[in-house]
Tab-separated table of C-alpha atoms in Angstrom:
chain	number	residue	atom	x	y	z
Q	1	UNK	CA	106.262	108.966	124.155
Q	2	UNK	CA	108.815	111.792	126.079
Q	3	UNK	CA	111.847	111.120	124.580
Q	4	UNK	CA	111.081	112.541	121.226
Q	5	UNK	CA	110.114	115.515	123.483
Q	6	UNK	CA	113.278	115.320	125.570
Q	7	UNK	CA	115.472	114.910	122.714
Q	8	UNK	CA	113.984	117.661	120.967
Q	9	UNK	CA	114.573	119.752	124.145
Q	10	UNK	CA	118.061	118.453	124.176
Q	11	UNK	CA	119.071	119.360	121.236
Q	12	UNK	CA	117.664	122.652	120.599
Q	13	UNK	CA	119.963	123.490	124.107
Q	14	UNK	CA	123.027	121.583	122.580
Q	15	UNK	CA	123.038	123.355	119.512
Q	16	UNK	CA	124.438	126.576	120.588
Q	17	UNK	CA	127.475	124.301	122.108
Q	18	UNK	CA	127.924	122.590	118.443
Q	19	UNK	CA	127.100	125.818	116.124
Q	20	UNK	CA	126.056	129.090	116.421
Q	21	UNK	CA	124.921	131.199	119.096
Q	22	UNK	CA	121.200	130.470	119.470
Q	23	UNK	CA	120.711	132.830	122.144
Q	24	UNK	CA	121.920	135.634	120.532
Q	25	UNK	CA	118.958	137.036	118.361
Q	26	UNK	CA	119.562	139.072	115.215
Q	27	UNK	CA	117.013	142.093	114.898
Q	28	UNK	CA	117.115	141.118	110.751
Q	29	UNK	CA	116.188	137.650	111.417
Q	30	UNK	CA	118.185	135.259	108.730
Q	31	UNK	CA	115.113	132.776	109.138
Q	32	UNK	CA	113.356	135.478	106.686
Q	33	UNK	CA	116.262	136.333	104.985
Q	34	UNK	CA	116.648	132.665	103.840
Q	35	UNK	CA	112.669	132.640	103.012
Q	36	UNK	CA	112.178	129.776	105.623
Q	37	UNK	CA	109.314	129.610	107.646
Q	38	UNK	CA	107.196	127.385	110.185
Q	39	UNK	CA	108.569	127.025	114.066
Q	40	UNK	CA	111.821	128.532	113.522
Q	41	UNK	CA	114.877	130.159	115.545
Q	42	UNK	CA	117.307	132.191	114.227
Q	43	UNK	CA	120.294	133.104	115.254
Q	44	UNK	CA	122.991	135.724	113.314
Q	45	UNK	CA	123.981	132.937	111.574
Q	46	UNK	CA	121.551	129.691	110.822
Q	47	UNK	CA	118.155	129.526	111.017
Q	48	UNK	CA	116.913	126.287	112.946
Q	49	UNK	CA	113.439	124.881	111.880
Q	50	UNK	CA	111.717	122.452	113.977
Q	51	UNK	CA	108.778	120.244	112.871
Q	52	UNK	CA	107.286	116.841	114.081
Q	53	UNK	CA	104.318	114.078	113.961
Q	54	UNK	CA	102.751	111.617	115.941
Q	55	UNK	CA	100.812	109.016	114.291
Q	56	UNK	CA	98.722	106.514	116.465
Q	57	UNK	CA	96.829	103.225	114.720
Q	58	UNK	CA	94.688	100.414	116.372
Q	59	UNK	CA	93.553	97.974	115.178
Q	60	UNK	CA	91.150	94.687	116.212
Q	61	UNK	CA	89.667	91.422	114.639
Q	62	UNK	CA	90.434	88.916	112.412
Q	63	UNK	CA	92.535	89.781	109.555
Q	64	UNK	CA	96.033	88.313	109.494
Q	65	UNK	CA	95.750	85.729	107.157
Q	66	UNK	CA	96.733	86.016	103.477
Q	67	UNK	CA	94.842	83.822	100.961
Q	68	UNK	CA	97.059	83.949	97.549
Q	69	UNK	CA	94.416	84.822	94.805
Q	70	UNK	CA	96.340	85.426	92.148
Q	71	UNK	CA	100.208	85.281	90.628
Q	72	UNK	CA	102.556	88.026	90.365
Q	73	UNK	CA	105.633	88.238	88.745
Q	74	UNK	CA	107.208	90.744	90.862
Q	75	UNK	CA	106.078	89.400	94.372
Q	76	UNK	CA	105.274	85.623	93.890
Q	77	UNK	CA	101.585	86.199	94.905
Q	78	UNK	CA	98.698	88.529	94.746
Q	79	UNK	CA	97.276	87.908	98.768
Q	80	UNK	CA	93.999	89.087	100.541
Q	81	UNK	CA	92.956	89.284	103.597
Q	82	UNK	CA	91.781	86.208	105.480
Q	83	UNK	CA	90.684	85.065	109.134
Q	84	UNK	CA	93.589	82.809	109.414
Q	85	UNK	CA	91.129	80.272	111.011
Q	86	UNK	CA	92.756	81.037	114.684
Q	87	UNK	CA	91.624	83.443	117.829
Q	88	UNK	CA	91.675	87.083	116.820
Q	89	UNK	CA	94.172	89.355	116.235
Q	90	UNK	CA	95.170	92.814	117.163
Q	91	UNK	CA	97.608	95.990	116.158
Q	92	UNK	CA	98.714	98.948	118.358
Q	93	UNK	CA	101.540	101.083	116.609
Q	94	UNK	CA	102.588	104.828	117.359
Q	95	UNK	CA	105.020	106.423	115.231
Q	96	UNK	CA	106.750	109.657	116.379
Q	97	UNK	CA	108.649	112.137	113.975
Q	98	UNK	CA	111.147	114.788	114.979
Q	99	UNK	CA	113.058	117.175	112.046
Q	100	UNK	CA	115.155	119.653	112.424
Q	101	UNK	CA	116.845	121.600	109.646
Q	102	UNK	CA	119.433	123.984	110.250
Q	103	UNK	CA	120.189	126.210	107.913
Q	104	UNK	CA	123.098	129.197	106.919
Q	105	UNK	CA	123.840	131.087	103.639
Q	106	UNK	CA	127.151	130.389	102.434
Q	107	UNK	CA	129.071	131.933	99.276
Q	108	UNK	CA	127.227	128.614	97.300
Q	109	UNK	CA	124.157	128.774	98.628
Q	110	UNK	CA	122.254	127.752	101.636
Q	111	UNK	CA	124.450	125.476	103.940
Q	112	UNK	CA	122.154	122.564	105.920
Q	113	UNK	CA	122.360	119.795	108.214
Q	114	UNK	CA	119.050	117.985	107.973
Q	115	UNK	CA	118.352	115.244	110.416
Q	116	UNK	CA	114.776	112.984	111.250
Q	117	UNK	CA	114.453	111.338	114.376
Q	118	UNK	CA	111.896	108.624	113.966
Q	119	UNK	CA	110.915	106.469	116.988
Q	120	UNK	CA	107.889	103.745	116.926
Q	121	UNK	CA	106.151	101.224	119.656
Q	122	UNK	CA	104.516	98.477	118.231
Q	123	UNK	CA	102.420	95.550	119.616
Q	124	UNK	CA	101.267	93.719	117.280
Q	125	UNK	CA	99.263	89.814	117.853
Q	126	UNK	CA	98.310	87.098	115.641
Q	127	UNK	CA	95.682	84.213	117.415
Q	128	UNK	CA	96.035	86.189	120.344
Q	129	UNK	CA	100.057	86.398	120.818
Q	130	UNK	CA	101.497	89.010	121.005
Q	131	UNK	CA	104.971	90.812	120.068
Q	132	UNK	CA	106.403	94.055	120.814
Q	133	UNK	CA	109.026	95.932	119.012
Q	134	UNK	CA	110.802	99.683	119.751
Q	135	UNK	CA	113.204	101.415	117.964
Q	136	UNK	CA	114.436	105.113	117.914
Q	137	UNK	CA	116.999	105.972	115.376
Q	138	UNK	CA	117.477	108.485	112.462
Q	139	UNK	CA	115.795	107.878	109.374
Q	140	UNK	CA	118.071	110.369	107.428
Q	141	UNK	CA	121.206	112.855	109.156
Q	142	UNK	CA	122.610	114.633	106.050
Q	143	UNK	CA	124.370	118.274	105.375
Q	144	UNK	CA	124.140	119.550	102.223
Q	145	UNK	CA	125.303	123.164	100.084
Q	146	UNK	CA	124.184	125.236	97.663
Q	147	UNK	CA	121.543	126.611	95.455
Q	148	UNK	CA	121.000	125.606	91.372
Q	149	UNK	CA	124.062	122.996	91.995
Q	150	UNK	CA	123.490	121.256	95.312
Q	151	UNK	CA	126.151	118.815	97.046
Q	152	UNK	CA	124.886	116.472	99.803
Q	153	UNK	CA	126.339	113.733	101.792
Q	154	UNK	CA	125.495	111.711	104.910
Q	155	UNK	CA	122.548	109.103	105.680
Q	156	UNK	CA	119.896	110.952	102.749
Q	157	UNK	CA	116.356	111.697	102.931
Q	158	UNK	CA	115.758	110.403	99.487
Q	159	UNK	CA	117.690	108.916	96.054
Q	160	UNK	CA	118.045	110.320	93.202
Q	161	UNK	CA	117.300	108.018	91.654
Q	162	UNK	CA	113.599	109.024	90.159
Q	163	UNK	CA	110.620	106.753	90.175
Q	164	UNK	CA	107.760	109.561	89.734
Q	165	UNK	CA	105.271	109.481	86.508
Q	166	UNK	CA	104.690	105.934	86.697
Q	167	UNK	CA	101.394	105.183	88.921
Q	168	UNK	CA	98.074	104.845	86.830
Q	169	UNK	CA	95.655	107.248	86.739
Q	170	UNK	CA	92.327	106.521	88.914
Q	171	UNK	CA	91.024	106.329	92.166
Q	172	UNK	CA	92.198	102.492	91.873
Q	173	UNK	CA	95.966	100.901	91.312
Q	174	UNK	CA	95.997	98.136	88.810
Q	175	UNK	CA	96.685	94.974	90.159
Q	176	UNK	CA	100.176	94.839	89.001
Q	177	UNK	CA	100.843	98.676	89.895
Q	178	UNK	CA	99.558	97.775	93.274
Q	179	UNK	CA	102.471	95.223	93.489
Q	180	UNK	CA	105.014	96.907	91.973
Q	181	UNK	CA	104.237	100.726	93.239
Q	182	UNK	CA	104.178	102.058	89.843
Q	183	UNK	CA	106.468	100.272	87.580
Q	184	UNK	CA	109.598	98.532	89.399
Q	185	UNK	CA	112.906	98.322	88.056
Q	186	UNK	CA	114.085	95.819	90.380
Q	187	UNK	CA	111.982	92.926	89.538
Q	188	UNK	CA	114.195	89.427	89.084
Q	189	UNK	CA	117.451	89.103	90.498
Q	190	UNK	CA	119.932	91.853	91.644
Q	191	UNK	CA	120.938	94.083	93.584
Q	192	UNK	CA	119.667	97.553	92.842
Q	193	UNK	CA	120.271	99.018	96.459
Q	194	UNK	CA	119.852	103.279	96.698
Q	195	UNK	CA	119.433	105.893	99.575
Q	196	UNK	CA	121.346	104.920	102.753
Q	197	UNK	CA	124.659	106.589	103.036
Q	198	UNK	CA	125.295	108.698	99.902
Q	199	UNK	CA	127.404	111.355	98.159
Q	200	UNK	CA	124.960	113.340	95.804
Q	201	UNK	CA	125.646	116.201	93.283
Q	202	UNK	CA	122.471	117.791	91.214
Q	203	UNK	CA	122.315	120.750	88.897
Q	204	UNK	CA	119.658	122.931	87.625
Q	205	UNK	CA	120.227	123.568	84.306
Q	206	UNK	CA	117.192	125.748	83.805
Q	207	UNK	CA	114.333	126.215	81.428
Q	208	UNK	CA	112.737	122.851	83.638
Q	209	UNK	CA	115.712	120.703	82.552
Q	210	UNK	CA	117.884	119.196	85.845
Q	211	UNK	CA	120.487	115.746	86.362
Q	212	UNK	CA	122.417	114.458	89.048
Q	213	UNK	CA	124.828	112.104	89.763
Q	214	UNK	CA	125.342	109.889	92.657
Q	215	UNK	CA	126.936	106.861	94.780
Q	216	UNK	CA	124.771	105.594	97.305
Q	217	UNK	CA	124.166	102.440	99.441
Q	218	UNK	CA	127.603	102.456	100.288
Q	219	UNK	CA	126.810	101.181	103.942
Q	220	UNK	CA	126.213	98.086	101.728
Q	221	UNK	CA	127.214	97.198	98.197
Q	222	UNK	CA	127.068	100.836	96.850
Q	223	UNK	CA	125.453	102.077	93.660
Q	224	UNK	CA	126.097	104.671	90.911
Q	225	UNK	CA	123.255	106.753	90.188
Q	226	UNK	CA	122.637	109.247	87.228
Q	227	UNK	CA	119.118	110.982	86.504
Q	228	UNK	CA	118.148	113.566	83.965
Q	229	UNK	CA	115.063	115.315	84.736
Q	230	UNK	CA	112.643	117.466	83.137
Q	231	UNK	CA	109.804	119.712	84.129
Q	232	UNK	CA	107.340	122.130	82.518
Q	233	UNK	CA	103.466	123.191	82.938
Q	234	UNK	CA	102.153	120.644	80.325
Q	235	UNK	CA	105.457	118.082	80.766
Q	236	UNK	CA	107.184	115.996	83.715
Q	237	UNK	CA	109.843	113.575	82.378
Q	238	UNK	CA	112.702	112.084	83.390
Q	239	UNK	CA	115.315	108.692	82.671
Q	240	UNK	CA	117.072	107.222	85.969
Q	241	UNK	CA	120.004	104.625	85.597
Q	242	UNK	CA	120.934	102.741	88.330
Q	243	UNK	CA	124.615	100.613	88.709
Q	244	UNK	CA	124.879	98.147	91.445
Q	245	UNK	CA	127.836	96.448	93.529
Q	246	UNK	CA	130.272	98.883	92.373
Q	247	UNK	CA	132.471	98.524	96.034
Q	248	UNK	CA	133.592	95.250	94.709
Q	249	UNK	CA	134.008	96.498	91.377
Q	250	UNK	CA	131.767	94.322	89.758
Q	251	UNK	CA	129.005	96.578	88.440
Q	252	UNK	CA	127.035	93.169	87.860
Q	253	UNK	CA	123.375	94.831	88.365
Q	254	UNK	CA	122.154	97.568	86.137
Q	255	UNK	CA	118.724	98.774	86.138
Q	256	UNK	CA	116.395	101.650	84.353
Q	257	UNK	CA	113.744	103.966	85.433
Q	258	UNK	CA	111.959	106.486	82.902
Q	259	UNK	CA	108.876	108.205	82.615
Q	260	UNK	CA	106.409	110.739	81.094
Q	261	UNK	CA	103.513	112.954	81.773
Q	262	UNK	CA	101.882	115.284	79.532
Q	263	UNK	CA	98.464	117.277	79.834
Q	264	UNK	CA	96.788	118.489	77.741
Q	265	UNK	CA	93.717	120.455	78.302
Q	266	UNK	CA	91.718	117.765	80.223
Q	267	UNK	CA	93.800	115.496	78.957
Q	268	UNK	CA	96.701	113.871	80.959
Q	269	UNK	CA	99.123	110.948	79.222
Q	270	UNK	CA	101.464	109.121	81.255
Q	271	UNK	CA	103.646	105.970	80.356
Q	272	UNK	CA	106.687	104.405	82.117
Q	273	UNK	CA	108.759	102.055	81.835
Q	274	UNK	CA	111.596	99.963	84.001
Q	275	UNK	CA	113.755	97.098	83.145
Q	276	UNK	CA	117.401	95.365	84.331
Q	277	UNK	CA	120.205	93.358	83.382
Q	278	UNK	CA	118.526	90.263	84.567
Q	279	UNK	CA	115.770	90.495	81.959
Q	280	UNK	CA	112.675	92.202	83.808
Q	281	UNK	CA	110.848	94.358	82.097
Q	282	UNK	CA	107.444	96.610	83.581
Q	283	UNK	CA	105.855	98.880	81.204
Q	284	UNK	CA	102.524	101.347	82.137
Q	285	UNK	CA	100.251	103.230	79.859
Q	286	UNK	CA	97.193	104.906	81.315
Q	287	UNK	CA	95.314	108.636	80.576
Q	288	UNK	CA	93.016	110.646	82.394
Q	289	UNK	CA	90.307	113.502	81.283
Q	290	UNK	CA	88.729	115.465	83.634
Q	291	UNK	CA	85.604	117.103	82.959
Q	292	UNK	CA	82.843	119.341	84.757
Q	293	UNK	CA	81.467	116.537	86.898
Q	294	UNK	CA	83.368	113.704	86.076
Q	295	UNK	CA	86.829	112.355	85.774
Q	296	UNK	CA	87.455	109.100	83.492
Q	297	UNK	CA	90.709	107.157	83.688
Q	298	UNK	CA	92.169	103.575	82.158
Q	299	UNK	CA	95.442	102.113	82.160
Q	300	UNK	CA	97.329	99.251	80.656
Q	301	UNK	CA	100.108	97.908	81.879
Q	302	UNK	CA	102.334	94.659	81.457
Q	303	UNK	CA	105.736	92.667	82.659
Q	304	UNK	CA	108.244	90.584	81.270
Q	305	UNK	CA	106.495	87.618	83.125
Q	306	UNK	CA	103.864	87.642	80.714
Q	307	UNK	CA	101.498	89.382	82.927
Q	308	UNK	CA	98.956	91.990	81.400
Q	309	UNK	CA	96.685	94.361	83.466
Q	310	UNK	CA	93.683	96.362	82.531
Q	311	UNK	CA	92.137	99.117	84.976
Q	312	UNK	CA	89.383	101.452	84.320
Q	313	UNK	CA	87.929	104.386	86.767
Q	314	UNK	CA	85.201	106.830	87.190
Q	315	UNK	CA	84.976	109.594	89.629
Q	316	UNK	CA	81.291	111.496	89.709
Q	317	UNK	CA	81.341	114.947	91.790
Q	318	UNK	CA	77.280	114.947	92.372
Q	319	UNK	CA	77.487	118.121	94.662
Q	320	UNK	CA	79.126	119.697	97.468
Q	321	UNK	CA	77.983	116.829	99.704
Q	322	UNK	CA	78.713	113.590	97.350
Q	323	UNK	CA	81.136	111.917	95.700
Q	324	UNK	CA	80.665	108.411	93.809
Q	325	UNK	CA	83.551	106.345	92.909
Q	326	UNK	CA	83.999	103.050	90.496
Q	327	UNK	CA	86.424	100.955	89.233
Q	328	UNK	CA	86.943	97.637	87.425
Q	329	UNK	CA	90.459	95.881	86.979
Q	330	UNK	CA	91.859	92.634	85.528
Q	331	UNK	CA	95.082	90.748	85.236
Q	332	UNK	CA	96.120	88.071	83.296
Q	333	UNK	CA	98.931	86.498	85.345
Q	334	UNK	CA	100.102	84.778	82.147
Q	335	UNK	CA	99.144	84.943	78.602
Q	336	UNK	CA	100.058	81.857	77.939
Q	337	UNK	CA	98.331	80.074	80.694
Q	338	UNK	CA	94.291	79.774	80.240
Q	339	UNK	CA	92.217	80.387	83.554
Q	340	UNK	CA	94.742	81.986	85.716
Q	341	UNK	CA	92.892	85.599	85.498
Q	342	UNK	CA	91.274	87.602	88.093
Q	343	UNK	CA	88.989	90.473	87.734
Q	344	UNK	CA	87.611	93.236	91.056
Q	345	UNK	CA	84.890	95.032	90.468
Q	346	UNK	CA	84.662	98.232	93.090
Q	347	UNK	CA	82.380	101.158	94.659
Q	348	UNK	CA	83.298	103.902	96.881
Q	349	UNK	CA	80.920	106.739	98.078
Q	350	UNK	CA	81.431	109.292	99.973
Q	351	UNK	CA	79.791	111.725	101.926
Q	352	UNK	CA	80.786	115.217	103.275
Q	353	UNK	CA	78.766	115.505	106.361
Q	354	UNK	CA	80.231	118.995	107.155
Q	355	UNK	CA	83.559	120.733	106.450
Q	356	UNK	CA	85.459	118.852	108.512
Q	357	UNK	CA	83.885	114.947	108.687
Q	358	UNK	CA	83.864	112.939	106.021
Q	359	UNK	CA	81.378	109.367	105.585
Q	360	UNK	CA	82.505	106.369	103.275
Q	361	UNK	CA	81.423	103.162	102.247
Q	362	UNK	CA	83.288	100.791	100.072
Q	363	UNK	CA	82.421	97.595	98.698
Q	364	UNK	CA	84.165	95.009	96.090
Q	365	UNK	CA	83.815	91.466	94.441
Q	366	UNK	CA	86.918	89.905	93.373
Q	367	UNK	CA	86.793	86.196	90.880
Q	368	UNK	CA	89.532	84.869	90.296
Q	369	UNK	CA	89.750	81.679	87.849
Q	370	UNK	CA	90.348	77.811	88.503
Q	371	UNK	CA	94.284	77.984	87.784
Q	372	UNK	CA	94.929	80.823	90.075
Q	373	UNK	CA	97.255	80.093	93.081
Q	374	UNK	CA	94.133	78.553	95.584
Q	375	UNK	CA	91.893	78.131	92.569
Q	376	UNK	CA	88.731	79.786	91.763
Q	377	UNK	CA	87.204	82.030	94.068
Q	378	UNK	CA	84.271	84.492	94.934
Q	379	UNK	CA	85.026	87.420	97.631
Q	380	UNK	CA	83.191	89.760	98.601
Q	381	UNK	CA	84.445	92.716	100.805
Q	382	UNK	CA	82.592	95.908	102.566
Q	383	UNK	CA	84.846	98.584	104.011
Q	384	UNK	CA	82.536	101.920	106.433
Q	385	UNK	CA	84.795	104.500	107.428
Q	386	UNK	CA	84.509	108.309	108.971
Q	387	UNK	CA	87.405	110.711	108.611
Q	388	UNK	CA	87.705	113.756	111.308
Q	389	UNK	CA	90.047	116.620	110.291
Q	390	UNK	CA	88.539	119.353	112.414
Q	391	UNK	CA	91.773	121.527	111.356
Q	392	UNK	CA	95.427	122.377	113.588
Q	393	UNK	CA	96.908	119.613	111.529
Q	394	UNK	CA	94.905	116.940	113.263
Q	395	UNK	CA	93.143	114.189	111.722
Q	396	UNK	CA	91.470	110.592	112.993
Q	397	UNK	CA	89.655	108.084	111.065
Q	398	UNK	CA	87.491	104.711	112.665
Q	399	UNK	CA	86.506	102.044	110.230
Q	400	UNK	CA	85.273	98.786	110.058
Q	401	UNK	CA	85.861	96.336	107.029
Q	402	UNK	CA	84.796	92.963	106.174
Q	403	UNK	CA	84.697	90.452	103.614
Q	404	UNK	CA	83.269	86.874	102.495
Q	405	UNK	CA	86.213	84.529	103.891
Q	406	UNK	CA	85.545	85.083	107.485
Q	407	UNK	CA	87.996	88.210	107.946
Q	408	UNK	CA	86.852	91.096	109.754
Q	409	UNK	CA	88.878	94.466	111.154
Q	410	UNK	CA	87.825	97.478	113.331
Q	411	UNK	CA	90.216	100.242	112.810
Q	412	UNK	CA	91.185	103.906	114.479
Q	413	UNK	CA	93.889	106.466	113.035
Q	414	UNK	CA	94.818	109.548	115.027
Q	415	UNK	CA	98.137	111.684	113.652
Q	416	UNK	CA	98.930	115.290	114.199
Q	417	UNK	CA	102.040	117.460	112.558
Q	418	UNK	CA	102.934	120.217	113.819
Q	419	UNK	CA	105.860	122.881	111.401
């Protein structure tokens, strides 16, 4: 993995060439003056921030099958993991991160050019065969201006468009959340394409209350984009609309985002909802309270495909040293169908062996009923893990997992960020 480290090298040196004079220090150092911090150099001018990650994951076993257990609306299927019946099967994967972010104050505010440089070498093998895949490419190269109102254009970081406040509460996703990462506006048909290349204005009104506008995708079929936001101590809450194919002047697909959380004491409320022109619909309601020892949590959610979801969570704090987790969810892939349900019962504990390691073990037993996708079944799953994070933003897990179909995986993380 050098060329992240050469073409970090390469264009720290070519920046002077492009911009300002990097080689010139200023004795009032405009890093501080912008309030930026982490591995910086400053110039008169711009201050230049540099910060990266490696993340390295291995994996061995049996595991690359997919058994469909249940239905989903959103996805087709509900899978888990299976032995595939073949030889075994095996992951290597690093992932390399390079940012820099060089910024300059301007009459408007801070001036940027933001760029990631994200690189990866996989291996992966299924029964023993094997394919690799490389890439190195930018995953966003933007410049942006200003301060309360903020232009930005290029290849963005992120949308917009605002999909926060709608992931249940608990240790534990809902089976449908799991699928749908919250609650998904662009279930059915569409196209409901954001990010990518994009022209973005935002404002900050004040008192918590912000909105943008936006067109994005346009490498593809662009999409108009318009968010009102709102923030306080005891409120987050927000409504994103989303307007597809609008470079062929069609504006066919049209899709909606909103959501709310409000605390309240030890009490935290959240719903969402999402929906679009083609007649999807995903709605969440789940709460949280938090007390001395404990913290309690159940959600509800539901789609337009006559699924309906029920999760409920406990989280015990025994000591210092111990902390015992359990959950139970169900799903109901259709009302209207009898014996298509599913219902995962799970424990985690875990065990803080010192400040910086970390013991686990995790076990679960899923049923699902005779009219689910490979009809009824019994599972049952064991996960042992240790997590090292002995500080210098390093961290490394090893775990094994298996479960009652025959599929079995050994596991080791390593990643390290440096800013």
């Amino acid at each position: 993995m050098r060329l992240p480290i050469i073409l970090m090298a390469t264009t720290v040196l070519a920046l002077p060439a492009a911009g300002a004079d990097l080689g010139v220090l200023s004795a009032l150092d405009v890093c501080d003056e912008l309030g930026l911090s982490g591995l910086t150099v400053s110039s008169t001018t711009n201050c230049l921030q540099v910060s990266a990650e490696l993340y390295y994951e291995f994996h061995y076993g049996d595991y690359k099958g997919d058994l469909p257990v249940l239905r989903s609306g959103y996805s087709g299927t509900i899978d888990w993991t299976d032995d595939d019946g073949g030889a075994t099967d095996w992951d290597s994967w690093v992932d390399a991160y390079l940012i820099m972010v060089g910024t300059a104050p301007s009459d408007f505010g801070p001036a940027k050019v933001a760029m990631e440089l994200y690189g990866y070498d996989y291996a992966e093998a299924q029964n023993g065969v094997g394919v690799p895949e490389r890439s190195l490419g930018f995953d966003y190269a933007y410049i942006s201006v200003g301060d309360s109102t903020v232009l930005t254009a290029g290849l963005v970081e992120e949308s917009i468009f605002n999909e926060d406040d709608d992931e249940a509460f608990g240790w534990l996703e809902s089976f449908i959340s799991d699928e749908t990462d919250g609650v998904a506006f662009d279930g059915g048909a569409g196209n409901y394409g954001y990010e990518g290349h994009a022209i973005q204005l935002t404002h900050k009104f004040g008192n918590g209350l912000s909105a943008g506008i936006a067109l994005e995708n346009l490498e593809a079929d662009g999409s108009l984009i318009g968010v009102v936001n709102y923030a306080s101590d005891n409120l987050t809450a927000h409504v994103s609309l989303l307007a597809g194919d609008i470079l062929d002047g069609s504006f066919d697909d049209i899709a909606l985002h909103s959501g709310l959380t409000a605390t309240f004491d030890i009490f935290k409320l959240r719903g969402a909802f999402a929906a679009n022109n083609s007649g999807w619909w995903n709605a969440l309601a789940s709460a949280e309270a938090t007390f001395d020892m404990f913290t309690l949590a159940a959600t509800i959610d539901g789609t337009s495909e006559r699924e309906l979801g029920l999760l409920g969570s406990a989280t015990a704090k025994l000591n210092d040293s111990f902390t015992v987790k359990l959950a139970a969810r169900y799903l109901d892939a259709d009302v209207n169908l009898a014996n298509d349900e599913g219902t995962e019962v799970r424990g985690r504990v875990e065990y803080a062996a010192s400040e910086t390691l970390t013991l686990a073990a995790e076990a679960g037993y899923l049923w699902a009923g005779a009219a689910a996708p490979s009809g009824t079944q019994t599972i049952a799953d064991g996960l042992l893990e240790l997590t090292w994070e002995p500080g210098g933003g390093f961290e490394s897990t090893a775990a094994i997992a298996a479960n009652s179909i025959g599929a079995y995986k050994v596991s080791f993380t390593a990643s390290k960020t440096y800013e």
